[in-house]
mmCIF file of C-alpha atoms and ligand atoms in Angstrom:
data_model
loop_
_atom_site.group_PDB
_atom_site.id
_atom_site.type_symbol
_atom_site.label_atom_id
_atom_site.label_comp_id
_atom_site.label_asym_id
_atom_site.label_seq_id
_atom_site.Cartn_x
_atom_site.Cartn_y
_atom_site.Cartn_z
ATOM 1 C CA MET A 23 -29.889 33.871 -15.404
ATOM 2 C CA ILE A 24 -27.175 33.374 -12.829
ATOM 3 C CA PRO A 25 -24.584 36.668 -12.312
ATOM 4 C CA LYS A 26 -20.811 35.737 -13.225
ATOM 5 C CA SER A 27 -20.470 38.111 -10.264
ATOM 6 C CA HIS A 28 -22.179 35.602 -7.562
ATOM 7 C CA PRO A 29 -20.132 34.420 -4.682
ATOM 8 C CA ARG A 30 -21.301 30.651 -5.849
ATOM 9 C CA TYR A 31 -21.488 31.011 -9.335
ATOM 10 C CA ALA A 32 -19.661 27.604 -10.123
ATOM 11 C CA SER A 33 -21.642 25.470 -7.693
ATOM 12 C CA LEU A 34 -24.959 26.890 -9.053
ATOM 13 C CA LYS A 35 -24.298 25.901 -12.550
ATOM 14 C CA THR A 36 -23.036 22.930 -12.104
ATOM 15 C CA ARG A 37 -26.486 22.378 -10.127
ATOM 16 C CA ASP A 38 -28.495 23.766 -12.769
ATOM 17 C CA LEU A 39 -26.780 20.940 -15.094
ATOM 18 C CA ILE A 40 -28.606 18.411 -12.725
ATOM 19 C CA VAL A 41 -31.485 19.962 -12.224
ATOM 20 C CA SER A 42 -31.718 19.952 -16.084
ATOM 21 C CA GLY A 43 -30.526 16.489 -16.309
ATOM 22 C CA VAL A 44 -33.619 15.469 -14.439
ATOM 23 C CA LYS A 45 -36.122 17.647 -16.873
ATOM 24 C CA LYS A 46 -34.579 16.205 -20.250
ATOM 25 C CA GLY A 47 -35.050 12.267 -18.259
ATOM 26 C CA ILE A 48 -31.410 11.514 -18.181
ATOM 27 C CA THR A 49 -30.392 11.919 -14.361
ATOM 28 C CA SER A 50 -32.482 10.203 -11.506
ATOM 29 C CA LEU A 51 -33.857 12.491 -8.740
ATOM 30 C CA HIS A 52 -31.815 10.222 -6.190
ATOM 31 C CA GLY A 53 -29.748 11.980 -8.123
ATOM 32 C CA LEU A 54 -30.153 15.253 -6.982
ATOM 33 C CA ILE A 55 -29.276 13.866 -3.223
ATOM 34 C CA ALA A 56 -26.173 12.406 -4.331
ATOM 35 C CA HIS A 57 -25.178 15.661 -6.133
ATOM 36 C CA GLY A 58 -25.657 17.545 -2.617
ATOM 37 C CA ARG A 59 -23.605 14.831 -0.339
ATOM 38 C CA GLY A 60 -21.145 15.753 -2.719
ATOM 39 C CA GLU A 61 -21.202 19.364 -2.681
ATOM 40 C CA ALA A 62 -21.104 19.137 1.306
ATOM 41 C CA PHE A 63 -17.729 17.368 0.806
ATOM 42 C CA ASP A 64 -16.316 19.550 -1.904
ATOM 43 C CA TYR A 65 -16.935 22.566 0.688
ATOM 44 C CA LEU A 66 -14.262 20.725 3.118
ATOM 45 C CA ILE A 67 -12.142 20.401 0.286
ATOM 46 C CA GLY A 68 -12.383 24.041 -0.720
ATOM 47 C CA GLU A 69 -13.683 23.390 -3.803
ATOM 48 C CA LYS A 70 -10.332 23.270 -5.789
ATOM 49 C CA THR A 71 -8.032 20.683 -7.018
ATOM 50 C CA ASN A 72 -5.572 19.933 -4.268
ATOM 51 C CA ASP A 73 -2.437 17.744 -4.435
ATOM 52 C CA PHE A 74 -3.835 14.346 -3.002
ATOM 53 C CA ALA A 75 -6.681 14.853 -6.056
ATOM 54 C CA SER A 76 -3.570 15.550 -8.468
ATOM 55 C CA GLU A 77 -1.387 12.460 -7.663
ATOM 56 C CA ALA A 78 -4.417 10.332 -8.404
ATOM 57 C CA ILE A 79 -5.310 11.480 -11.361
ATOM 58 C CA MET A 80 -1.313 11.040 -12.301
ATOM 59 C CA ALA A 81 -2.098 7.366 -11.423
ATOM 60 C CA ALA A 82 -5.560 7.139 -13.083
ATOM 61 C CA ALA A 83 -4.223 8.805 -16.133
ATOM 62 C CA ALA A 84 -1.240 6.012 -16.018
ATOM 63 C CA MET A 85 -3.261 2.753 -15.268
ATOM 64 C CA LEU A 86 -6.016 3.674 -17.840
ATOM 65 C CA LEU A 87 -2.907 3.653 -20.828
ATOM 66 C CA LEU A 88 -1.861 0.320 -19.578
ATOM 67 C CA ALA A 89 -5.082 -1.261 -19.784
ATOM 68 C CA ARG A 90 -5.613 -3.876 -21.883
ATOM 69 C CA HIS A 91 -9.430 -3.233 -22.156
ATOM 70 C CA PRO A 92 -10.292 0.090 -20.252
ATOM 71 C CA VAL A 93 -13.915 1.019 -19.738
ATOM 72 C CA ILE A 94 -15.501 4.223 -18.505
ATOM 73 C CA SER A 95 -18.800 4.065 -16.854
ATOM 74 C CA VAL A 96 -21.354 6.583 -17.006
ATOM 75 C CA ASN A 97 -24.362 7.518 -14.715
ATOM 76 C CA GLY A 98 -27.049 9.632 -15.270
ATOM 77 C CA ASN A 99 -25.133 12.383 -12.891
ATOM 78 C CA ALA A 100 -21.614 11.978 -14.729
ATOM 79 C CA ALA A 101 -23.748 12.341 -18.055
ATOM 80 C CA ALA A 102 -25.462 15.620 -16.927
ATOM 81 C CA LEU A 103 -22.561 17.588 -15.625
ATOM 82 C CA VAL A 104 -19.686 16.388 -17.985
ATOM 83 C CA PRO A 105 -20.938 14.886 -20.903
ATOM 84 C CA LYS A 106 -18.061 16.684 -23.523
ATOM 85 C CA ASP A 107 -15.407 15.493 -21.513
ATOM 86 C CA LEU A 108 -16.417 11.602 -20.974
ATOM 87 C CA ALA A 109 -16.796 11.985 -25.112
ATOM 88 C CA LYS A 110 -12.727 13.576 -25.070
ATOM 89 C CA LEU A 111 -11.598 11.175 -22.271
ATOM 90 C CA SER A 112 -12.947 7.913 -24.213
ATOM 91 C CA LYS A 113 -10.635 9.017 -27.589
ATOM 92 C CA ALA A 114 -7.854 10.083 -25.205
ATOM 93 C CA ILE A 115 -7.878 6.181 -23.841
ATOM 94 C CA ASN A 116 -9.561 4.663 -26.493
ATOM 95 C CA ALA A 117 -12.223 3.482 -24.281
ATOM 96 C CA SER A 118 -15.457 2.636 -24.845
ATOM 97 C CA LEU A 119 -18.446 4.585 -22.535
ATOM 98 C CA GLU A 120 -20.819 1.998 -21.093
ATOM 99 C CA ILE A 121 -24.369 3.143 -19.596
ATOM 100 C CA ASN A 122 -24.822 1.354 -16.094
ATOM 101 C CA ILE A 123 -27.497 3.016 -14.016
ATOM 102 C CA PHE A 124 -29.374 2.048 -10.702
ATOM 103 C CA HIS A 125 -32.522 2.809 -11.209
ATOM 104 C CA GLU A 126 -33.836 0.744 -14.542
ATOM 105 C CA SER A 127 -35.121 2.285 -17.226
ATOM 106 C CA LYS A 128 -34.430 1.931 -20.958
ATOM 107 C CA GLY A 129 -36.133 4.648 -21.794
ATOM 108 C CA ARG A 130 -33.278 6.933 -19.058
ATOM 109 C CA GLN A 131 -30.284 4.812 -20.932
ATOM 110 C CA SER A 132 -30.972 5.506 -24.492
ATOM 111 C CA LYS A 133 -31.156 9.121 -23.203
ATOM 112 C CA ILE A 134 -28.051 9.136 -21.657
ATOM 113 C CA LYS A 135 -26.683 7.300 -24.787
ATOM 114 C CA LYS A 136 -28.290 9.742 -27.535
ATOM 115 C CA HIS A 137 -27.313 12.911 -24.948
ATOM 116 C CA LEU A 138 -23.249 11.676 -24.689
ATOM 117 C CA GLU A 139 -22.863 11.253 -28.953
ATOM 118 C CA ARG A 140 -24.812 14.856 -28.755
ATOM 119 C CA PHE A 141 -21.482 15.568 -27.123
ATOM 120 C CA GLY A 142 -19.135 13.987 -29.213
ATOM 121 C CA ALA A 143 -19.391 10.559 -28.212
ATOM 122 C CA THR A 144 -18.972 8.172 -30.963
ATOM 123 C CA ASN A 145 -18.708 4.335 -28.835
ATOM 124 C CA VAL A 146 -21.567 4.491 -26.145
ATOM 125 C CA LEU A 147 -22.357 1.231 -25.241
ATOM 126 C CA LEU A 148 -25.552 -0.089 -23.364
ATOM 127 C CA PRO A 149 -25.955 -3.255 -20.821
ATOM 128 C CA LYS A 150 -27.223 -6.175 -22.298
ATOM 129 C CA LYS A 151 -29.876 -8.659 -20.191
ATOM 130 C CA ASN A 152 -27.544 -11.945 -21.258
ATOM 131 C CA SER A 153 -24.883 -10.736 -19.526
ATOM 132 C CA LYS A 154 -23.690 -10.159 -15.941
ATOM 133 C CA ILE A 155 -21.193 -9.290 -13.553
ATOM 134 C CA ARG A 156 -21.612 -11.329 -10.395
ATOM 135 C CA PHE A 157 -21.380 -10.113 -6.888
ATOM 136 C CA ILE A 158 -24.277 -7.434 -7.099
ATOM 137 C CA GLU A 159 -28.349 -7.892 -7.549
ATOM 138 C CA SER A 160 -29.482 -4.947 -8.173
ATOM 139 C CA ASN A 161 -29.881 -3.533 -11.680
ATOM 140 C CA ARG A 162 -26.140 -2.727 -11.949
ATOM 141 C CA LYS A 163 -25.128 -6.230 -12.328
ATOM 142 C CA PHE A 164 -26.139 -6.288 -16.195
ATOM 143 C CA VAL A 165 -23.340 -5.053 -18.423
ATOM 144 C CA ASN A 166 -22.177 -5.223 -22.281
ATOM 145 C CA PRO A 167 -20.020 -8.506 -23.078
ATOM 146 C CA GLU A 168 -17.605 -6.325 -25.285
ATOM 147 C CA GLY A 169 -17.495 -3.545 -22.715
ATOM 148 C CA ILE A 170 -17.578 -4.220 -19.077
ATOM 149 C CA LEU A 171 -17.572 -7.360 -18.458
ATOM 150 C CA LYS A 172 -14.174 -7.811 -20.751
ATOM 151 C CA ALA A 173 -12.579 -4.824 -19.124
ATOM 152 C CA ASP A 174 -9.477 -4.664 -16.797
ATOM 153 C CA ILE A 175 -9.834 -1.635 -15.539
ATOM 154 C CA VAL A 176 -13.462 0.025 -14.920
ATOM 155 C CA PHE A 177 -13.585 4.309 -14.299
ATOM 156 C CA VAL A 178 -16.539 4.891 -12.784
ATOM 157 C CA PRO A 179 -16.649 8.214 -11.570
ATOM 158 C CA LEU A 180 -19.741 9.072 -8.518
ATOM 159 C CA GLU A 181 -20.068 5.367 -7.788
ATOM 160 C CA ASP A 182 -22.130 3.784 -5.793
ATOM 161 C CA GLY A 183 -20.132 1.308 -3.247
ATOM 162 C CA ASP A 184 -21.970 -1.767 -4.131
ATOM 163 C CA ARG A 185 -20.613 -1.817 -7.236
ATOM 164 C CA THR A 186 -17.337 -1.246 -6.895
ATOM 165 C CA GLU A 187 -17.421 -3.711 -4.357
ATOM 166 C CA ALA A 188 -18.711 -6.305 -6.989
ATOM 167 C CA LEU A 189 -16.597 -4.786 -9.697
ATOM 168 C CA VAL A 190 -13.499 -5.486 -7.644
ATOM 169 C CA LYS A 191 -14.523 -9.133 -6.454
ATOM 170 C CA ASN A 192 -14.729 -9.614 -10.441
ATOM 171 C CA GLY A 193 -11.379 -9.067 -10.769
ATOM 172 C CA LYS A 194 -11.658 -5.937 -12.005
ATOM 173 C CA LYS A 195 -9.605 -2.963 -11.218
ATOM 174 C CA VAL A 196 -11.273 0.565 -10.290
ATOM 175 C CA ILE A 197 -10.784 4.146 -10.886
ATOM 176 C CA THR A 198 -13.111 6.272 -8.929
ATOM 177 C CA ILE A 199 -13.930 10.193 -8.915
ATOM 178 C CA ASP A 200 -15.242 11.309 -5.490
ATOM 179 C CA LEU A 201 -15.760 13.905 -2.779
ATOM 180 C CA ASN A 202 -16.136 11.652 0.300
ATOM 181 C CA PRO A 203 -12.797 9.940 0.871
ATOM 182 C CA LEU A 204 -15.351 8.238 3.562
ATOM 183 C CA SER A 205 -17.931 6.362 1.083
ATOM 184 C CA ARG A 206 -17.417 2.699 0.208
ATOM 185 C CA THR A 207 -16.430 3.631 -3.406
ATOM 186 C CA ALA A 208 -14.060 5.700 -2.726
ATOM 187 C CA GLN A 209 -12.506 2.929 -0.062
ATOM 188 C CA LYS A 210 -12.570 -0.072 -2.009
ATOM 189 C CA ALA A 211 -11.675 1.674 -5.110
ATOM 190 C CA ASP A 212 -7.639 1.316 -6.464
ATOM 191 C CA ILE A 213 -7.261 5.007 -7.187
ATOM 192 C CA THR A 214 -9.991 7.302 -5.621
ATOM 193 C CA ILE A 215 -9.467 11.182 -7.456
ATOM 194 C CA VAL A 216 -10.944 13.135 -4.367
ATOM 195 C CA ASP A 217 -12.341 16.356 -6.837
ATOM 196 C CA ASN A 218 -15.231 17.402 -7.826
ATOM 197 C CA ILE A 219 -15.712 15.431 -11.672
ATOM 198 C CA THR A 220 -16.510 18.834 -13.275
ATOM 199 C CA ARG A 221 -12.569 19.781 -12.302
ATOM 200 C CA ALA A 222 -10.971 16.367 -12.650
ATOM 201 C CA LEU A 223 -12.229 15.160 -16.057
ATOM 202 C CA PRO A 224 -10.472 18.166 -17.818
ATOM 203 C CA LEU A 225 -7.329 18.041 -15.686
ATOM 204 C CA LEU A 226 -7.334 13.659 -16.324
ATOM 205 C CA ILE A 227 -7.874 14.478 -19.802
ATOM 206 C CA ASN A 228 -5.182 16.492 -19.699
ATOM 207 C CA ALA A 229 -2.580 13.750 -18.023
ATOM 208 C CA ALA A 230 -3.346 11.225 -20.452
ATOM 209 C CA ASN A 231 -2.380 12.669 -23.559
ATOM 210 C CA HIS A 232 0.970 13.986 -21.549
ATOM 211 C CA LEU A 233 1.272 10.337 -20.121
ATOM 212 C CA LYS A 234 0.826 9.009 -24.051
ATOM 213 C CA LYS A 235 3.787 9.994 -25.128
ATOM 214 C CA CYS A 236 5.997 7.997 -22.166
ATOM 215 C CA ASP A 237 6.717 4.577 -22.864
ATOM 216 C CA LYS A 238 5.122 1.667 -20.679
ATOM 217 C CA VAL A 239 8.202 1.453 -18.375
ATOM 218 C CA LYS A 240 7.564 5.162 -17.019
ATOM 219 C CA LEU A 241 3.789 4.900 -16.873
ATOM 220 C CA LYS A 242 4.468 1.454 -14.533
ATOM 221 C CA MET A 243 6.839 3.623 -12.205
ATOM 222 C CA ALA A 244 4.166 6.632 -12.299
ATOM 223 C CA ILE A 245 1.688 3.731 -10.631
ATOM 224 C CA LYS A 246 4.347 1.638 -8.915
ATOM 225 C CA ASP A 247 4.322 3.597 -5.656
ATOM 226 C CA TYR A 248 0.672 5.092 -5.559
ATOM 227 C CA LYS A 249 -0.850 4.042 -2.636
ATOM 228 C CA ASN A 250 -4.719 4.919 -2.155
ATOM 229 C CA GLU A 251 -4.945 4.698 1.413
ATOM 230 C CA LYS A 252 -2.658 7.008 1.523
ATOM 231 C CA ILE A 253 -4.043 9.299 -0.564
ATOM 232 C CA LEU A 254 -7.526 9.295 1.294
ATOM 233 C CA ARG A 255 -5.544 9.922 4.606
ATOM 234 C CA LYS A 256 -3.996 13.020 2.921
ATOM 235 C CA SER A 257 -7.446 14.183 1.700
ATOM 236 C CA LEU A 258 -9.205 13.648 5.364
ATOM 237 C CA LYS A 259 -6.816 15.557 7.055
ATOM 238 C CA TYR A 260 -6.574 18.293 4.637
ATOM 239 C CA MET A 261 -10.671 18.551 5.181
ATOM 240 C CA LEU A 262 -9.653 18.004 8.932
ATOM 241 C CA GLN A 263 -7.211 20.832 9.394
ATOM 242 C CA ASN A 264 -8.934 23.128 7.554
ATOM 243 C CA LEU A 265 -12.148 23.551 9.708
ATOM 244 C CA PRO A 266 -12.269 26.950 11.422
HETATM 245 P P1 ATP B 27 -21.049 4.929 -1.153
HETATM 246 O O1 ATP B 27 -22.766 3.825 -1.564
HETATM 247 O O2 ATP B 27 -19.804 4.414 -2.173
HETATM 248 O O3 ATP B 27 -21.019 4.183 0.350
HETATM 249 P P2 ATP B 27 -23.132 7.011 -1.012
HETATM 250 O O4 ATP B 27 -24.267 5.902 -1.218
HETATM 251 O O5 ATP B 27 -22.801 8.074 0.318
HETATM 252 O O6 ATP B 27 -21.557 6.649 -1.307
HETATM 253 P P3 ATP B 27 -24.056 7.326 -4.016
HETATM 254 O O7 ATP B 27 -25.009 7.826 -4.025
HETATM 255 O O8 ATP B 27 -23.538 5.756 -3.634
HETATM 256 O O9 ATP B 27 -23.046 7.617 -2.491
HETATM 257 O O10 ATP B 27 -22.745 7.948 -4.606
HETATM 258 C C1 ATP B 27 -22.245 8.926 -5.323
HETATM 259 C C2 ATP B 27 -20.751 9.228 -4.869
HETATM 260 O O11 ATP B 27 -20.796 10.541 -5.656
HETATM 261 C C3 ATP B 27 -20.910 10.012 -3.359
HETATM 262 O O12 ATP B 27 -19.944 9.724 -2.571
HETATM 263 C C4 ATP B 27 -20.789 11.512 -3.137
HETATM 264 O O13 ATP B 27 -19.915 12.729 -2.059
HETATM 265 C C5 ATP B 27 -19.973 11.950 -5.075
HETATM 266 N N1 ATP B 27 -20.349 12.670 -5.598
HETATM 267 C C6 ATP B 27 -21.589 13.605 -5.822
HETATM 268 N N2 ATP B 27 -21.491 14.410 -6.631
HETATM 269 C C7 ATP B 27 -20.321 14.685 -6.796
HETATM 270 C C8 ATP B 27 -19.697 15.393 -7.984
HETATM 271 N N3 ATP B 27 -19.653 16.679 -8.779
HETATM 272 N N4 ATP B 27 -18.144 14.894 -7.998
HETATM 273 C C9 ATP B 27 -17.378 14.484 -7.186
HETATM 274 N N5 ATP B 27 -18.092 13.347 -6.512
HETATM 275 C C10 ATP B 27 -19.414 13.566 -6.019
HETATM 276 MG MG1 MG B 28 -24.257 4.421 -2.285
#
């Protein structure tokens, strides 16, 4: 039991979720390392949602609502940390969730699917061996023909750089959540939310539910002036300026 008064309560609870994801067989051991890298950057942004993240969240919500066929890609870390919010976002923007993991495992894929469904997800797709995207060699090339293959916008929280690059080369627009503004994912995506997925996802759901009431012209306006390089620069500047 972690006492609520512990100064690192939120961070320790999040670690517990990742560890229990590994124990349940939905998160890979490598996912623990990825999480640690994220935590280090979370320190540098003060473990809070900053304006560079809020701006990206509004643009991401607008882009997802304008999409013809949006898909949310889910890996073992995202599933362990925010299963309920992934299910909620899927409903808010009317998009499927599609499992896509680096370390090939049929068992893990179906465990992630069941885990998401336990938290309310109703539209979870798995990759198919007869359907793939180009420019990527790993297991992650396999996609669902009704999901990522068809998608115009793919939301890929906590993504690997190779796959982000491949998705972009396949003509998809990519939205990510990544605490590291220097990662290849953060650099290659069209919209990068530099924030912890546990804080950013509830805000993205709220933004989508709010913007849903607006007409398309207003949504287009919300993304017209968005520049991801500017957002990444802002986040790095924040990190550097706040060093003691
Ligand atoms: P890239 O492949 O994009 O260059 P990488 O190899 O450093 O990045 P990966 O392990 O491929 O990292 O992807 C995981 C990414 O997710 C990392 O950039 C990490 O900072 C980020 N990350 C980990 N946990 C979280 C979290 N809870 N919230 C947001 N981002 C996170
Ligand atoms: Mg990587």
